[in-house]
Amino acid sequence: MDEKISEAVVRRLPKYYRYLSDLDALGVERISSSAMSKGMSLNASQIRRDLNCFGGFGQQGYGYSVKSLKQEIMHILGIDKAYHVVIIGSGNIGQALAFYKNFALEGYIIKAIFDVDSNRIGKKINNIEVLSMNDLETYLKTENIHIGILATPKGAAQDVADILIKGGVTGIWNFAPIDVKVPDNAYVENVHLSDGLYVLSYYMQRGRF
Amino acid sequence: MDEKISEAVVRRLPKYYRYLSDLDALGVERISSSAMSKGMSLNASQIRRDLNCFGGFGQQGYGYSVKSLKQEIMHILGIDKAYHVVIIGSGNIGQALAFYKNFALEGYIIKAIFDVDSNRIGKKINNIEVLSMNDLETYLKTENIHIGILATPKGAAQDVADILIKGGVTGIWNFAPIDVKVPDNAYVENVHLSDGLYVLSYYMQRGRF
DNA sequence: TAGATTGTTAATCGATTAACAATC
DNA sequence: TAGATTGTTAATCGATTAACAATC
């Protein structure tokens, strides 16, 4: 339970969360690891092992309570609390994320958008202010921001990340096509959207083997 | 060389491609696996092993030619040719993707956007026509489309995927928060954007261990 | 040639799966 | 209690890393 938890396990947690949310929405109350196994195309042993990294949530002879397991995973992922977020860059991706309703619903509250383009500064996107990049450093001194979303061009990403980290941000969700580096006490999730398109092209061409 | 190539290897290819593109842009002509190792934070053995899945691109005592290795990887990934693409759904994500200039530059040519919203049908987004979902099936009969990008709500995703596959599409890039299923002769890349945000939250809360 | 670096085999490590005793 | 299903240990599998002979 306090062994180091592998990234493979962590990356399966959102999948469990999604699956359990769906079950819960359908009114399903309990589920066994073998039923989950079928529904999610994962091995039942793996599911039990994954969950037991965090605690014994099941009950022998019964299975797992959908509602409480979902709740546990929300808590493990840390998505049961509110985060203050800024978006840097109001281009296509920045805008799409600013408009994405689910973020607010799930507690990721977008407090401001920053951009270098003077045509955009002062405007609002989905009722969120667009501020000047020049003011980012000062802004971070007064506001308590947890997460920065990088939607800048490649060249600016690392510099902006540095400013965010210096300003106390501990999580960066990076959409720029470059691996941004952060110190050990912060964390970055590099997205690399087009990598997925390349992998898709690979399999379309070569088949699955 | 004709062993089954593991998905782990395939998912590293875009990373190699990005790194080599950067080197090439900087005018670097040759690189050794150990230099790549440092630049990419990957083990040098792993790099040599990965590349040798596809052929012996290096030269003992010299290393790899940046330009030709980049070219080889482009070819392996199948991104050295043109793909015809349709986007389904003209919401936030659909629009952002429609506006994304790099796709066209890299040979992913967006031929049309489909939507159910009559307010959007007939309009243009970044000079690409928005057509009615009702016409998708017919459209696919006359046009040769390789890739469908799903940017629909969750509930519609699987149905639309089925129509795309029936219409001859072999690759689906799915942004809807659900795992879409396709037959064995097609391939789907499920994106699940918010999973990354959850994983980010996890590490922000728990640290890396 | 001597030095460098690959391609590849062998060793290690970690993740997945199977098995089963514990227990609800 | 009997049946079901977990939690967990042991076995297997695959991926990563190390080592080194081949060779440019």
Short mmCIF file of N, CA and C in Angstrom, two decimals, chain B residues 54-120:
data_model
loop_
_atom_site.label_atom_id
_atom_site.label_comp_id
_atom_site.label_asym_id
_atom_site.label_seq_id
_atom_site.Cartn_x
_atom_site.Cartn_y
_atom_site.Cartn_z
N PHE B 54 13.31 -1.92 -37.30
CA PHE B 54 12.89 -1.53 -38.65
C PHE B 54 14.01 -1.59 -39.67
N GLY B 55 15.24 -1.75 -39.20
CA GLY B 55 16.36 -1.83 -40.13
C GLY B 55 17.62 -1.26 -39.51
N GLY B 56 18.73 -1.58 -40.11
CA GLY B 56 20.00 -1.08 -39.60
C GLY B 56 20.33 0.26 -40.24
N PHE B 57 19.88 1.32 -39.58
CA PHE B 57 20.01 2.65 -40.17
C PHE B 57 21.34 3.32 -39.82
N GLY B 58 22.05 2.74 -38.85
CA GLY B 58 23.29 3.37 -38.39
C GLY B 58 24.51 2.81 -39.09
N GLN B 59 25.65 3.35 -38.68
CA GLN B 59 26.91 2.89 -39.23
C GLN B 59 27.91 2.83 -38.07
N GLN B 60 28.54 1.67 -37.90
CA GLN B 60 29.47 1.53 -36.78
C GLN B 60 30.56 2.60 -36.83
N GLY B 61 30.87 3.13 -35.69
CA GLY B 61 31.94 4.11 -35.60
C GLY B 61 31.51 5.51 -35.99
N TYR B 62 30.29 5.65 -36.53
CA TYR B 62 29.83 6.96 -37.02
C TYR B 62 28.57 7.42 -36.29
N GLY B 63 27.59 6.53 -36.26
CA GLY B 63 26.30 6.88 -35.68
C GLY B 63 25.23 6.86 -36.74
N TYR B 64 24.29 7.81 -36.64
CA TYR B 64 23.19 7.87 -37.59
C TYR B 64 23.20 9.22 -38.31
N SER B 65 22.86 9.20 -39.57
CA SER B 65 22.66 10.45 -40.30
C SER B 65 21.29 11.01 -39.90
N VAL B 66 21.30 12.22 -39.37
CA VAL B 66 20.05 12.83 -38.87
C VAL B 66 19.00 12.88 -39.97
N LYS B 67 19.39 13.41 -41.11
CA LYS B 67 18.43 13.60 -42.19
C LYS B 67 17.83 12.29 -42.66
N SER B 68 18.68 11.28 -42.85
CA SER B 68 18.14 10.05 -43.42
C SER B 68 17.37 9.25 -42.37
N LEU B 69 17.81 9.32 -41.12
CA LEU B 69 17.05 8.63 -40.07
C LEU B 69 15.67 9.26 -39.89
N LYS B 70 15.64 10.58 -39.91
CA LYS B 70 14.36 11.28 -39.84
C LYS B 70 13.44 10.83 -40.97
N GLN B 71 14.03 10.75 -42.15
CA GLN B 71 13.27 10.33 -43.33
C GLN B 71 12.74 8.90 -43.17
N GLU B 72 13.59 8.02 -42.66
CA GLU B 72 13.19 6.63 -42.45
C GLU B 72 12.01 6.56 -41.48
N ILE B 73 12.09 7.32 -40.40
CA ILE B 73 11.03 7.26 -39.39
C ILE B 73 9.73 7.84 -39.94
N MET B 74 9.84 8.91 -40.70
CA MET B 74 8.65 9.43 -41.39
C MET B 74 7.99 8.33 -42.19
N HIS B 75 8.82 7.59 -42.89
CA HIS B 75 8.30 6.54 -43.76
C HIS B 75 7.68 5.40 -42.93
N ILE B 76 8.37 5.02 -41.87
CA ILE B 76 7.86 3.95 -41.00
C ILE B 76 6.51 4.35 -40.42
N LEU B 77 6.41 5.59 -39.97
CA LEU B 77 5.15 6.07 -39.39
C LEU B 77 4.07 6.26 -40.46
N GLY B 78 4.48 6.32 -41.70
CA GLY B 78 3.51 6.53 -42.76
C GLY B 78 3.03 7.96 -42.86
N ILE B 79 3.87 8.89 -42.39
CA ILE B 79 3.45 10.30 -42.44
C ILE B 79 4.12 11.02 -43.60
N ASP B 80 4.66 10.23 -44.53
CA ASP B 80 5.26 10.85 -45.71
C ASP B 80 4.29 10.81 -46.89
N LYS B 81 3.01 10.56 -46.57
CA LYS B 81 2.03 10.60 -47.65
C LYS B 81 0.80 11.38 -47.23
N ALA B 82 -0.12 11.58 -48.17
CA ALA B 82 -1.29 12.41 -47.88
C ALA B 82 -2.47 11.56 -47.42
N TYR B 83 -3.21 12.08 -46.47
CA TYR B 83 -4.42 11.42 -45.98
C TYR B 83 -5.61 12.36 -46.17
N HIS B 84 -6.72 11.78 -46.55
CA HIS B 84 -7.96 12.57 -46.61
C HIS B 84 -8.73 12.35 -45.32
N VAL B 85 -9.16 13.47 -44.75
CA VAL B 85 -9.70 13.44 -43.39
C VAL B 85 -11.06 14.13 -43.35
N VAL B 86 -11.97 13.59 -42.55
CA VAL B 86 -13.18 14.34 -42.21
C VAL B 86 -13.24 14.51 -40.70
N ILE B 87 -13.80 15.64 -40.29
CA ILE B 87 -14.02 15.89 -38.87
C ILE B 87 -15.51 15.76 -38.60
N ILE B 88 -15.86 15.01 -37.58
CA ILE B 88 -17.27 14.89 -37.22
C ILE B 88 -17.51 15.65 -35.91
N GLY B 89 -18.31 16.67 -35.99
CA GLY B 89 -18.57 17.51 -34.83
C GLY B 89 -17.82 18.82 -34.94
N SER B 90 -18.55 19.92 -34.92
CA SER B 90 -17.89 21.22 -35.08
C SER B 90 -17.97 22.03 -33.79
N GLY B 91 -17.91 21.33 -32.67
CA GLY B 91 -17.83 22.02 -31.37
C GLY B 91 -16.43 22.55 -31.13
N ASN B 92 -16.10 22.74 -29.86
CA ASN B 92 -14.80 23.32 -29.51
C ASN B 92 -13.63 22.57 -30.13
N ILE B 93 -13.61 21.26 -29.90
CA ILE B 93 -12.46 20.48 -30.36
C ILE B 93 -12.44 20.40 -31.88
N GLY B 94 -13.60 20.10 -32.46
CA GLY B 94 -13.70 20.01 -33.91
C GLY B 94 -13.19 21.28 -34.59
N GLN B 95 -13.63 22.41 -34.06
CA GLN B 95 -13.19 23.69 -34.63
C GLN B 95 -11.69 23.90 -34.46
N ALA B 96 -11.19 23.63 -33.26
CA ALA B 96 -9.76 23.83 -33.01
C ALA B 96 -8.94 23.00 -34.00
N LEU B 97 -9.37 21.77 -34.22
CA LEU B 97 -8.64 20.90 -35.14
C LEU B 97 -8.76 21.40 -36.58
N ALA B 98 -9.95 21.90 -36.92
CA ALA B 98 -10.17 22.42 -38.27
C ALA B 98 -9.25 23.61 -38.56
N PHE B 99 -8.96 24.37 -37.51
CA PHE B 99 -8.12 25.56 -37.68
C PHE B 99 -6.63 25.26 -37.61
N TYR B 100 -6.31 24.07 -37.14
CA TYR B 100 -4.90 23.76 -36.89
C TYR B 100 -4.14 23.63 -38.20
N LYS B 101 -3.26 24.58 -38.46
CA LYS B 101 -2.59 24.68 -39.76
C LYS B 101 -1.65 23.51 -40.06
N ASN B 102 -0.99 23.00 -39.03
CA ASN B 102 0.03 21.96 -39.26
C ASN B 102 -0.50 20.70 -39.92
N PHE B 103 -1.78 20.39 -39.67
CA PHE B 103 -2.31 19.16 -40.26
C PHE B 103 -2.18 19.19 -41.77
N ALA B 104 -2.64 20.27 -42.36
CA ALA B 104 -2.56 20.40 -43.82
C ALA B 104 -1.10 20.34 -44.27
N LEU B 105 -0.24 21.02 -43.55
CA LEU B 105 1.19 21.04 -43.90
C LEU B 105 1.78 19.63 -43.87
N GLU B 106 1.29 18.81 -42.96
CA GLU B 106 1.86 17.47 -42.82
C GLU B 106 1.12 16.43 -43.65
N GLY B 107 0.20 16.89 -44.47
CA GLY B 107 -0.45 15.97 -45.40
C GLY B 107 -1.76 15.38 -44.93
N TYR B 108 -2.28 15.87 -43.81
CA TYR B 108 -3.60 15.45 -43.35
C TYR B 108 -4.60 16.50 -43.84
N ILE B 109 -5.23 16.20 -44.95
CA ILE B 109 -6.06 17.20 -45.62
C ILE B 109 -7.51 17.05 -45.19
N ILE B 110 -8.02 18.07 -44.55
CA ILE B 110 -9.39 18.00 -44.05
C ILE B 110 -10.34 18.37 -45.17
N LYS B 111 -11.15 17.39 -45.58
CA LYS B 111 -12.01 17.56 -46.75
C LYS B 111 -13.37 18.12 -46.39
N ALA B 112 -13.86 17.82 -45.20
CA ALA B 112 -15.18 18.30 -44.82
C ALA B 112 -15.38 18.12 -43.32
N ILE B 113 -16.34 18.90 -42.81
CA ILE B 113 -16.73 18.76 -41.41
C ILE B 113 -18.21 18.40 -41.41
N PHE B 114 -18.61 17.51 -40.53
CA PHE B 114 -20.02 17.12 -40.45
C PHE B 114 -20.58 17.48 -39.08
N ASP B 115 -21.84 17.91 -39.08
CA ASP B 115 -22.46 18.28 -37.81
C ASP B 115 -23.96 18.04 -37.90
N VAL B 116 -24.61 17.95 -36.74
CA VAL B 116 -26.07 17.79 -36.73
C VAL B 116 -26.78 19.14 -36.58
N ASP B 117 -26.04 20.16 -36.19
CA ASP B 117 -26.63 21.46 -35.88
C ASP B 117 -26.92 22.25 -37.16
N SER B 118 -28.22 22.48 -37.42
CA SER B 118 -28.59 23.14 -38.68
C SER B 118 -28.07 24.58 -38.77
N ASN B 119 -27.76 25.16 -37.62
CA ASN B 119 -27.17 26.51 -37.65
C ASN B 119 -25.76 26.52 -38.24
N ARG B 120 -25.12 25.39 -38.14
CA ARG B 120 -23.73 25.32 -38.61
C ARG B 120 -23.62 24.76 -40.02
#
